[in-house]
Short mmCIF file of C-alpha atoms in Angstrom, two decimals:
data_model
loop_
_atom_site.label_atom_id
_atom_site.label_comp_id
_atom_site.label_asym_id
_atom_site.label_seq_id
_atom_site.Cartn_x
_atom_site.Cartn_y
_atom_site.Cartn_z
CA MET A 1 -28.77 -7.88 -17.52
CA GLU A 2 -26.11 -10.40 -18.30
CA ILE A 3 -23.47 -8.03 -16.90
CA ALA A 4 -25.46 -7.32 -13.70
CA ARG A 5 -25.96 -11.05 -13.09
CA GLY A 6 -22.22 -11.52 -13.51
CA LEU A 7 -21.50 -8.68 -11.21
CA ILE A 8 -23.80 -9.99 -8.43
CA ILE A 9 -22.10 -13.46 -8.73
CA ILE A 10 -18.73 -11.99 -8.29
CA LEU A 11 -20.06 -9.86 -5.27
CA ILE A 12 -21.47 -12.88 -3.52
CA THR A 13 -18.36 -15.03 -4.37
CA GLY A 14 -15.81 -12.40 -3.27
CA VAL A 15 -17.44 -11.35 -0.18
CA LEU A 16 -19.24 -14.53 1.22
CA THR A 17 -18.57 -17.84 -0.45
CA GLU A 18 -14.89 -17.51 -1.38
CA ASN A 19 -13.70 -14.95 1.03
CA PHE A 20 -9.98 -14.12 0.53
CA ILE A 21 -9.06 -14.64 4.20
CA LEU A 22 -11.36 -17.47 5.23
CA SER A 23 -11.41 -19.61 2.14
CA LYS A 24 -8.50 -18.64 -0.10
CA PHE A 25 -5.98 -18.00 2.60
CA LEU A 26 -4.56 -14.93 1.13
CA GLY A 27 -3.54 -11.98 3.36
CA ILE A 28 -3.27 -14.09 6.50
CA CYS A 29 -0.39 -11.99 7.77
CA PRO A 30 -2.07 -8.69 7.96
CA PHE A 31 -5.28 -10.52 9.23
CA LEU A 32 -3.28 -11.73 12.17
CA GLY A 33 -1.15 -8.68 12.72
CA VAL A 34 -3.66 -5.79 12.37
CA SER A 35 -7.04 -7.24 13.45
CA LYS A 36 -6.55 -6.41 17.13
CA LYS A 37 -8.48 -3.25 17.02
CA VAL A 38 -11.48 -2.13 14.96
CA SER A 39 -9.68 1.15 13.76
CA GLY A 40 -6.53 -0.76 12.51
CA SER A 41 -8.82 -3.29 10.80
CA VAL A 42 -10.83 -0.56 8.92
CA GLY A 43 -7.66 1.36 7.85
CA MET A 44 -6.10 -1.79 6.69
CA GLY A 45 -9.13 -3.05 4.87
CA ILE A 46 -9.78 0.38 3.05
CA ALA A 47 -6.05 0.48 2.01
CA VAL A 48 -6.32 -3.11 0.70
CA ILE A 49 -9.45 -2.23 -1.34
CA PHE A 50 -7.78 0.89 -2.55
CA VAL A 51 -4.53 -0.85 -3.71
CA MET A 52 -6.34 -3.87 -5.11
CA VAL A 53 -8.57 -1.92 -7.39
CA LEU A 54 -5.96 0.44 -8.49
CA GLY A 55 -3.31 -2.39 -8.92
CA THR A 56 -5.72 -4.36 -10.99
CA ALA A 57 -6.49 -1.38 -13.10
CA VAL A 58 -2.84 -1.07 -13.94
CA THR A 59 -1.87 -4.76 -14.26
CA TRP A 60 -4.81 -6.06 -16.29
CA PRO A 61 -3.93 -3.59 -19.26
CA ILE A 62 -0.27 -4.49 -19.01
CA TYR A 63 -0.98 -8.09 -19.10
CA THR A 64 -3.45 -8.00 -22.01
CA PHE A 65 -1.75 -5.42 -24.14
CA ILE A 66 1.97 -6.00 -23.61
CA LEU A 67 2.63 -9.40 -22.00
CA ALA A 68 -0.01 -11.42 -23.85
CA PRO A 69 0.78 -10.15 -27.39
CA LEU A 70 4.59 -10.61 -26.92
CA ASN A 71 4.01 -14.21 -25.66
CA VAL A 72 5.97 -13.58 -22.39
CA GLU A 73 3.08 -14.44 -19.99
CA TYR A 74 5.57 -16.27 -17.80
CA MET A 75 7.01 -12.82 -16.86
CA ARG A 76 3.69 -11.88 -15.15
CA THR A 77 5.00 -12.52 -11.55
CA ILE A 78 8.03 -10.29 -11.92
CA ALA A 79 6.02 -7.73 -13.86
CA PHE A 80 3.18 -7.61 -11.44
CA ILE A 81 5.20 -7.49 -8.25
CA LEU A 82 7.30 -4.61 -9.54
CA ILE A 83 4.33 -2.69 -10.87
CA VAL A 84 2.39 -3.03 -7.50
CA ALA A 85 5.61 -2.01 -5.51
CA LEU A 86 6.09 1.00 -7.95
CA PHE A 87 2.41 1.79 -7.88
CA VAL A 88 2.23 1.78 -4.11
CA GLN A 89 5.07 4.22 -3.85
CA LEU A 90 3.29 6.43 -6.50
CA ILE A 91 -0.04 6.34 -4.53
CA GLU A 92 1.89 7.16 -1.42
CA MET A 93 3.49 10.22 -2.87
CA VAL A 94 0.35 11.52 -4.60
CA LEU A 95 -1.62 11.03 -1.36
CA ARG A 96 1.01 12.84 0.60
CA ARG A 97 0.92 15.85 -1.67
CA LYS A 98 -2.65 16.08 -2.59
CA MET A 99 -4.64 14.58 0.12
CA PRO A 100 -2.86 14.67 3.30
CA LEU A 101 -5.91 13.81 5.47
CA LEU A 102 -6.39 10.52 3.55
CA TYR A 103 -2.62 9.87 3.80
CA GLU A 104 -2.66 10.39 7.55
CA SER A 105 -5.26 7.62 7.89
CA LEU A 106 -3.90 5.08 5.19
CA GLY A 107 -0.34 5.93 4.78
CA ALA A 108 1.03 3.54 7.44
CA TYR A 109 -0.93 0.66 5.91
CA LEU A 110 0.12 1.38 2.44
CA ALA A 111 3.76 0.55 3.11
CA LEU A 112 2.62 -2.96 4.21
CA MET A 113 1.09 -3.54 0.73
CA VAL A 114 4.03 -4.22 -1.30
CA THR A 115 4.59 -7.74 -0.08
CA ASN A 116 1.00 -8.54 0.84
CA CYS A 117 0.03 -11.72 -1.00
CA ALA A 118 -3.58 -10.79 -1.18
CA ILE A 119 -2.71 -7.86 -3.62
CA LEU A 120 -0.57 -10.03 -5.97
CA GLY A 121 -3.06 -12.76 -5.49
CA VAL A 122 -5.94 -10.83 -6.80
CA THR A 123 -4.16 -9.50 -9.87
CA LEU A 124 -2.99 -13.06 -10.77
CA LEU A 125 -6.44 -14.52 -10.18
CA ASN A 126 -8.16 -12.08 -12.52
CA ILE A 127 -5.77 -13.17 -15.34
CA ASP A 128 -6.34 -16.84 -14.42
CA LEU A 129 -10.19 -16.52 -14.33
CA GLU A 130 -9.96 -14.66 -17.72
CA TYR A 131 -12.17 -11.83 -16.60
CA GLY A 132 -12.58 -8.81 -18.79
CA PHE A 133 -11.56 -5.36 -17.49
CA LEU A 134 -14.77 -4.35 -15.76
CA TYR A 135 -15.23 -7.71 -14.11
CA SER A 136 -11.46 -7.69 -13.01
CA ILE A 137 -11.91 -4.34 -11.37
CA PHE A 138 -15.17 -5.34 -9.67
CA ASN A 139 -13.68 -8.67 -8.59
CA ALA A 140 -10.63 -6.80 -7.03
CA PHE A 141 -13.12 -4.44 -5.26
CA CYS A 142 -15.26 -7.36 -3.92
CA ALA A 143 -12.18 -9.29 -2.73
CA GLY A 144 -11.05 -6.19 -0.88
CA LEU A 145 -14.56 -5.71 0.58
CA GLY A 146 -14.72 -9.27 1.83
CA PHE A 147 -11.22 -8.70 3.42
CA LEU A 148 -12.44 -5.45 5.13
CA MET A 149 -15.66 -7.21 6.26
CA VAL A 150 -13.77 -10.34 7.84
CA MET A 151 -11.10 -8.01 9.41
CA VAL A 152 -13.75 -5.83 11.14
CA ILE A 153 -15.78 -8.84 12.38
CA PHE A 154 -12.68 -10.64 13.57
CA SER A 155 -11.31 -7.69 15.47
CA GLY A 156 -14.59 -7.81 17.60
CA VAL A 157 -13.98 -11.65 18.15
CA ARG A 158 -10.45 -10.98 19.30
CA GLY A 159 -11.60 -8.40 21.64
CA ARG A 160 -13.74 -10.91 23.36
CA VAL A 161 -11.12 -13.75 23.19
CA ASP A 162 -8.50 -11.47 24.91
CA ARG A 163 -10.71 -11.12 27.97
CA CYS A 164 -11.00 -14.94 28.45
CA ASP A 165 -8.93 -17.11 30.48
CA ILE A 166 -7.07 -19.37 27.96
CA PRO A 167 -4.56 -22.21 28.61
CA LYS A 168 -1.13 -20.78 28.26
CA ALA A 169 0.02 -22.97 25.43
CA LEU A 170 -3.07 -21.90 23.30
CA SER A 171 -3.04 -18.09 24.09
CA GLY A 172 -1.82 -15.71 21.35
CA ILE A 173 -1.67 -17.22 17.82
CA PRO A 174 -3.19 -20.68 18.36
CA ILE A 175 -6.40 -19.41 19.85
CA THR A 176 -6.69 -16.78 17.19
CA PHE A 177 -6.39 -19.56 14.55
CA ILE A 178 -9.11 -21.59 16.20
CA ALA A 179 -11.38 -18.67 16.39
CA ALA A 180 -10.75 -18.12 12.63
CA SER A 181 -11.36 -21.85 12.04
CA ILE A 182 -14.84 -21.33 13.63
CA MET A 183 -15.58 -18.25 11.64
CA SER A 184 -14.47 -19.99 8.36
CA LEU A 185 -16.92 -22.84 9.41
CA SER A 186 -19.65 -20.43 9.81
CA PHE A 187 -19.00 -18.89 6.34
CA MET A 188 -19.22 -22.30 4.88
CA GLY A 189 -22.90 -21.73 5.38
CA PHE A 190 -23.05 -19.44 2.56
CA ALA A 191 -21.88 -22.28 0.12
CA GLY A 192 -24.43 -22.88 -2.66
CA LEU A 193 -25.87 -19.50 -2.33
CA ILE A 194 -25.10 -18.60 -5.93
CA GLU A 195 -26.51 -21.95 -7.19
CA GLY A 196 -29.67 -21.35 -5.07
CA ILE A 197 -30.34 -17.92 -6.38
CA PHE A 198 -29.40 -18.21 -10.13
CA GLY A 199 -30.19 -21.90 -10.36
CA ILE A 200 -26.99 -22.79 -12.15
CA MET B 1 27.74 -18.96 15.27
CA SER B 2 29.06 -22.26 13.91
CA SER B 3 27.91 -23.50 10.43
CA LEU B 4 26.04 -26.47 12.09
CA THR B 5 23.77 -24.24 14.11
CA ASN B 6 23.18 -22.15 11.11
CA PHE B 7 21.80 -25.18 9.44
CA THR B 8 19.78 -26.69 12.32
CA LYS B 9 18.24 -23.81 13.78
CA GLY B 10 15.82 -23.36 11.05
CA ILE B 11 14.48 -26.98 11.39
CA ILE B 12 13.29 -26.96 15.03
CA LYS B 13 14.34 -24.14 17.14
CA GLU B 14 13.48 -21.27 14.79
CA ASN B 15 11.04 -23.18 12.62
CA PRO B 16 9.69 -20.57 10.25
CA VAL B 17 6.07 -21.75 10.36
CA PHE B 18 5.67 -23.03 14.00
CA VAL B 19 8.01 -20.73 15.80
CA MET B 20 8.57 -17.66 13.74
CA LEU B 21 5.00 -17.68 12.38
CA LEU B 22 6.18 -16.73 8.94
CA GLY B 23 4.71 -17.96 5.63
CA LEU B 24 1.32 -18.79 7.01
CA CYS B 25 -0.65 -18.26 3.81
CA PRO B 26 0.93 -21.09 1.79
CA SER B 27 1.10 -23.47 4.83
CA LEU B 28 -2.66 -23.14 5.18
CA ALA B 29 -3.58 -23.07 1.60
CA VAL B 30 -1.57 -25.90 0.01
CA SER B 31 -1.64 -28.33 3.00
CA THR B 32 -4.74 -30.22 2.21
CA MET B 33 -2.63 -32.99 1.27
CA ALA B 34 0.84 -34.15 2.46
CA GLN B 35 2.03 -34.43 -1.15
CA ASN B 36 1.20 -30.87 -2.06
CA GLY B 37 2.88 -29.66 1.13
CA LEU B 38 6.04 -31.62 0.22
CA GLY B 39 6.05 -30.19 -3.44
CA MET B 40 5.54 -26.65 -2.19
CA GLY B 41 8.12 -26.99 0.36
CA ILE B 42 10.65 -28.21 -2.14
CA ALA B 43 9.81 -25.50 -4.51
CA THR B 44 10.08 -22.90 -1.89
CA THR B 45 13.43 -24.34 -0.83
CA ALA B 46 14.79 -24.22 -4.21
CA VAL B 47 13.77 -20.45 -4.58
CA PHE B 48 15.09 -19.89 -1.17
CA LEU B 49 18.53 -21.44 -1.82
CA CYS B 50 19.06 -19.64 -4.99
CA SER B 51 17.99 -16.19 -3.82
CA ASN B 52 19.88 -16.44 -0.65
CA LEU B 53 23.10 -17.43 -2.36
CA LEU B 54 22.84 -14.65 -4.96
CA ILE B 55 21.87 -11.92 -2.51
CA SER B 56 24.71 -13.04 -0.18
CA LEU B 57 27.25 -12.83 -3.12
CA LEU B 58 25.84 -9.54 -4.21
CA ARG B 59 25.76 -8.15 -0.63
CA ASN B 60 28.50 -5.68 -1.18
CA VAL B 61 27.35 -4.65 -4.58
CA ILE B 62 23.65 -3.74 -4.00
CA PRO B 63 23.37 -0.16 -2.57
CA GLU B 64 21.61 -0.01 0.66
CA THR B 65 18.87 2.30 -0.47
CA VAL B 66 17.64 0.13 -3.42
CA ARG B 67 18.00 -3.14 -1.69
CA LEU B 68 14.32 -4.09 -1.42
CA PRO B 69 13.68 -3.61 -5.15
CA CYS B 70 16.72 -5.63 -5.95
CA TYR B 71 15.59 -8.43 -3.70
CA ILE B 72 12.23 -8.46 -5.26
CA VAL B 73 13.62 -8.75 -8.75
CA ILE B 74 15.98 -11.55 -7.78
CA ILE B 75 13.48 -13.50 -5.77
CA SER B 76 10.66 -13.12 -8.38
CA GLY B 77 13.12 -14.09 -11.07
CA PHE B 78 13.93 -17.45 -9.48
CA VAL B 79 10.17 -17.89 -8.65
CA THR B 80 9.49 -17.55 -12.48
CA LEU B 81 12.25 -20.19 -13.13
CA VAL B 82 10.79 -22.57 -10.58
CA THR B 83 7.23 -22.10 -11.89
CA ILE B 84 8.42 -22.93 -15.44
CA LEU B 85 10.23 -26.04 -14.20
CA VAL B 86 7.23 -27.29 -12.09
CA ARG B 87 4.79 -26.70 -14.97
CA THR B 88 6.91 -28.60 -17.34
CA PHE B 89 7.96 -31.61 -15.17
CA VAL B 90 5.30 -31.91 -12.51
CA PRO B 91 2.02 -30.57 -14.27
CA ASP B 92 -0.21 -32.28 -11.51
CA LEU B 93 1.60 -30.37 -8.84
CA TYR B 94 1.35 -27.17 -10.92
CA ASN B 95 -2.42 -27.50 -11.15
CA SER B 96 -2.96 -28.26 -7.47
CA LEU B 97 -0.72 -25.37 -6.09
CA GLY B 98 -2.36 -22.86 -8.31
CA ILE B 99 -1.43 -19.22 -7.87
CA PHE B 100 0.50 -20.17 -4.67
CA LEU B 101 3.58 -21.17 -6.75
CA SER B 102 3.77 -17.59 -8.01
CA LEU B 103 3.10 -16.25 -4.62
CA ILE B 104 6.41 -17.63 -3.28
CA ALA B 105 7.63 -14.23 -4.62
CA VAL B 106 6.01 -12.40 -1.65
CA ASN B 107 6.55 -15.33 0.79
CA CYS B 108 7.63 -13.64 3.95
CA ILE B 109 10.16 -16.32 4.96
CA VAL B 110 12.15 -15.83 1.59
CA PHE B 111 11.90 -12.01 1.96
CA GLY B 112 12.80 -12.02 5.65
CA ARG B 113 15.76 -14.09 5.38
CA ALA B 114 17.26 -12.24 2.56
CA GLU B 115 16.72 -8.96 4.53
CA GLY B 116 17.71 -10.51 7.82
CA PHE B 117 20.55 -12.95 7.18
CA ALA B 118 21.72 -13.25 3.53
CA ASN B 119 22.73 -9.57 3.21
CA LYS B 120 24.91 -9.81 6.24
CA ASN B 121 26.50 -13.29 5.99
CA LYS B 122 29.07 -15.15 3.70
CA PRO B 123 27.58 -17.34 0.91
CA TRP B 124 28.38 -20.55 2.57
CA SER B 125 26.43 -19.86 5.82
CA SER B 126 23.51 -18.26 3.70
CA ILE B 127 23.34 -21.60 1.84
CA LEU B 128 23.21 -23.48 5.10
CA ASP B 129 20.64 -20.97 6.56
CA ALA B 130 18.40 -21.23 3.46
CA LEU B 131 18.73 -25.20 3.45
CA GLY B 132 17.76 -25.32 7.14
CA MET B 133 14.86 -22.96 6.83
CA GLY B 134 13.66 -24.71 3.66
CA ILE B 135 13.81 -28.05 5.38
CA GLY B 136 11.90 -26.54 8.35
CA PHE B 137 9.22 -25.01 6.16
CA THR B 138 8.79 -28.39 4.16
CA LEU B 139 8.67 -30.24 7.43
CA ALA B 140 5.94 -27.96 8.78
CA LEU B 141 3.97 -28.10 5.48
CA VAL B 142 4.24 -32.00 5.43
CA MET B 143 3.05 -32.20 9.08
CA VAL B 144 0.07 -29.93 8.67
CA GLY B 145 -0.62 -31.66 5.31
CA SER B 146 -0.39 -35.14 6.87
CA VAL B 147 -2.65 -34.38 9.72
CA ARG B 148 -5.29 -32.77 7.35
CA GLU B 149 -4.99 -35.69 4.84
CA ILE B 150 -5.26 -38.50 7.38
CA LEU B 151 -8.22 -37.02 9.32
CA GLY B 152 -9.89 -35.38 6.23
CA ALA B 153 -9.55 -38.06 3.56
CA GLY B 154 -8.26 -41.09 5.53
CA LYS B 155 -5.20 -41.17 3.25
CA TRP B 156 -1.45 -40.37 3.67
CA PHE B 157 0.51 -39.51 0.42
CA GLY B 158 -2.41 -40.81 -1.47
CA ARG B 159 -2.52 -44.40 0.32
CA GLU B 160 -5.37 -45.48 2.43
CA VAL B 161 -4.49 -45.59 6.16
CA GLY B 162 -7.19 -47.98 7.23
CA PHE B 163 -10.04 -45.98 8.40
CA ASP B 164 -12.36 -48.07 6.33
CA VAL B 165 -11.19 -51.22 8.26
CA LEU B 166 -12.15 -49.56 11.53
CA GLY B 167 -15.46 -48.55 9.93
CA VAL B 168 -14.87 -44.83 10.76
CA GLU B 169 -15.72 -42.19 8.16
CA PRO B 170 -12.85 -39.64 7.66
CA MET B 171 -13.83 -36.13 8.99
CA MET B 172 -14.32 -34.14 5.74
CA ILE B 173 -14.03 -30.86 7.68
CA PHE B 174 -10.30 -31.14 7.79
CA ALA B 175 -9.98 -30.83 4.05
CA PHE B 176 -11.84 -27.47 4.18
CA PRO B 177 -10.34 -24.06 5.05
CA ALA B 178 -11.75 -24.29 8.50
CA GLY B 179 -9.85 -27.57 9.18
CA GLY B 180 -6.66 -25.75 7.98
CA PHE B 181 -6.91 -23.00 10.55
CA PHE B 182 -7.88 -25.49 13.19
CA THR B 183 -4.86 -28.00 12.55
CA LEU B 184 -2.39 -25.27 12.43
CA GLY B 185 -3.68 -23.59 15.62
CA ILE B 186 -3.42 -26.80 17.43
CA LEU B 187 -0.04 -27.77 16.15
CA ILE B 188 1.42 -24.44 17.26
CA ALA B 189 -0.09 -24.82 20.60
CA ILE B 190 1.41 -28.36 20.99
CA ILE B 191 4.78 -27.12 19.83
CA ASN B 192 4.58 -24.18 22.28
CA ARG B 193 3.85 -26.54 25.07
CA LEU B 194 6.58 -28.93 24.30
CA MET B 195 9.18 -26.28 23.82
CA LYS B 196 7.88 -24.50 26.95
CA LYS B 197 8.13 -21.28 25.18
CA GLU B 198 6.31 -18.14 25.85
CA PRO B 199 3.71 -17.94 23.24
CA ARG B 200 4.34 -15.32 20.56
CA GLU B 201 2.00 -12.54 19.92
CA ALA B 202 1.06 -11.82 16.27
CA GLY B 203 2.64 -8.48 15.75
CA CYS B 204 4.56 -6.63 13.19
CA ASP B 205 7.36 -9.27 12.87
CA THR B 206 4.85 -11.82 11.48
CA CYS B 207 3.91 -9.61 8.71
CA PRO B 208 5.41 -9.92 5.27
CA GLY B 209 5.74 -6.19 4.93
CA HIS B 210 8.06 -6.16 8.04
CA SER B 211 11.18 -5.65 6.13
CA ALA B 212 9.49 -3.19 3.68
CA CYS B 213 8.24 -0.98 6.49
CA LYS B 214 11.67 -1.42 8.45
CA GLY B 215 9.99 -2.91 11.51
CA LEU B 216 7.94 0.13 12.34
CA ASP B 217 4.80 -0.72 14.02
CA ILE B 218 1.51 1.10 12.92
CA GLY B 219 1.75 3.46 15.83
CA ALA B 220 5.53 4.32 15.26
CA ALA B 221 4.84 4.59 11.56
CA LYS B 222 2.15 7.27 12.20
CA THR B 223 4.50 9.29 14.30
CA VAL B 224 7.05 9.18 11.53
CA ILE B 225 4.50 10.31 9.08
CA GLU B 226 3.30 13.07 11.35
CA SER B 227 6.72 14.32 12.04
CA ALA B 228 7.39 14.32 8.21
CA GLN B 229 4.23 16.24 7.73
CA GLY B 230 5.26 18.76 10.29
CA GLU B 231 8.64 19.23 8.53
CA GLN B 232 6.87 19.66 5.29
CA LYS B 233 4.53 22.31 6.66
CA LYS B 234 7.49 24.07 8.25
CA GLN B 235 9.33 23.90 4.79
CA THR B 236 6.37 25.51 2.97
CA LYS B 237 6.08 28.18 5.69
CA ASN B 238 9.88 28.91 5.30
CA GLN B 239 9.47 29.17 1.47
CA LYS B 240 6.52 31.39 1.88
CA GLU B 241 8.41 33.63 4.27
CA ALA B 242 11.42 33.67 1.95
#
């Protein structure tokens, strides 16, 4: 019961109240670059979930069983970024050999994962929040889910914005940011949801 | 290109945040206060300077094929160093920057300049380039931070600016994430207008993975993958026939 409660709290936090894009500002670059079409957003979002979950599954044990016992916690940035980079290469190779269909739809996005701050961010956050293994994995999944959801919703918003007559100086990135601001504002409405449900 | 333009181009003409649209995550996340922006800017500049210098010195040593992993190790090494220094000497800043200090390691400006400038140029011009870009980044962070702090909290670098004298409440919304998006959007629009520049579209070159995926856009990447798959099929076919 306690675990289920924890998981639900992580789910609501990751997807709604503390969304990675809209409130933590992680992964802004892919958010701006790939959210023009729904298909691109879905591909990117799924690739992010995939790499976040698998990346956490690798970095968490390495931190807990290697870095922490040796008292070299400060090495985590180097260690994590290298592990994630290597791991993405590995996933890419395995997918290409074993699951060409999945590779066809995700491969292009996987290459962009190495320097995505959302991936490194979620692995570091899981350590900072002192989550256990199960919670870490679930937190990574929820963060990715929130990312996917916002990407998909926002690609719809951008489709509408593109068809409007916008002042020249504002067109392109500035109006995208302002649209994101309004969306972030509406997601602020979810604040207090956890306190309301669980009475914390 | 003269050494002066190497230095000045990063500050205004090719400002990393407002014009090149790089490093947007930290410029939104840590800019709730001007002070945090300044701290983050200085930390990033330090990493930038050291990694640009080292990569430029090693530009003839690092083999072309493994250059990206080498850059990752060099940059994240300096990030670790800076993190330790900030934690020891400015613990307040360390607490307010949080994981974004570690995330300098994947900052697209640092990565992009290593790939786009330092590995082709002499150490001296790389230092100037790093300094210019660093100052430009710091300037942008302080600007966004100032707007958000003044409007959101009625303070600037922690001092009251006199909203209470006027009897006006500060607009809390600017301290929230929504205000960050709004401020940066408006500032970019103003700078586009002042510079009479064609607004840039967000595309592949604004993405941190740009150097990693060698500038292929998604469509091009797909064709590359498809052609690779075709070759693989051909190879397996040839093997079977053999």
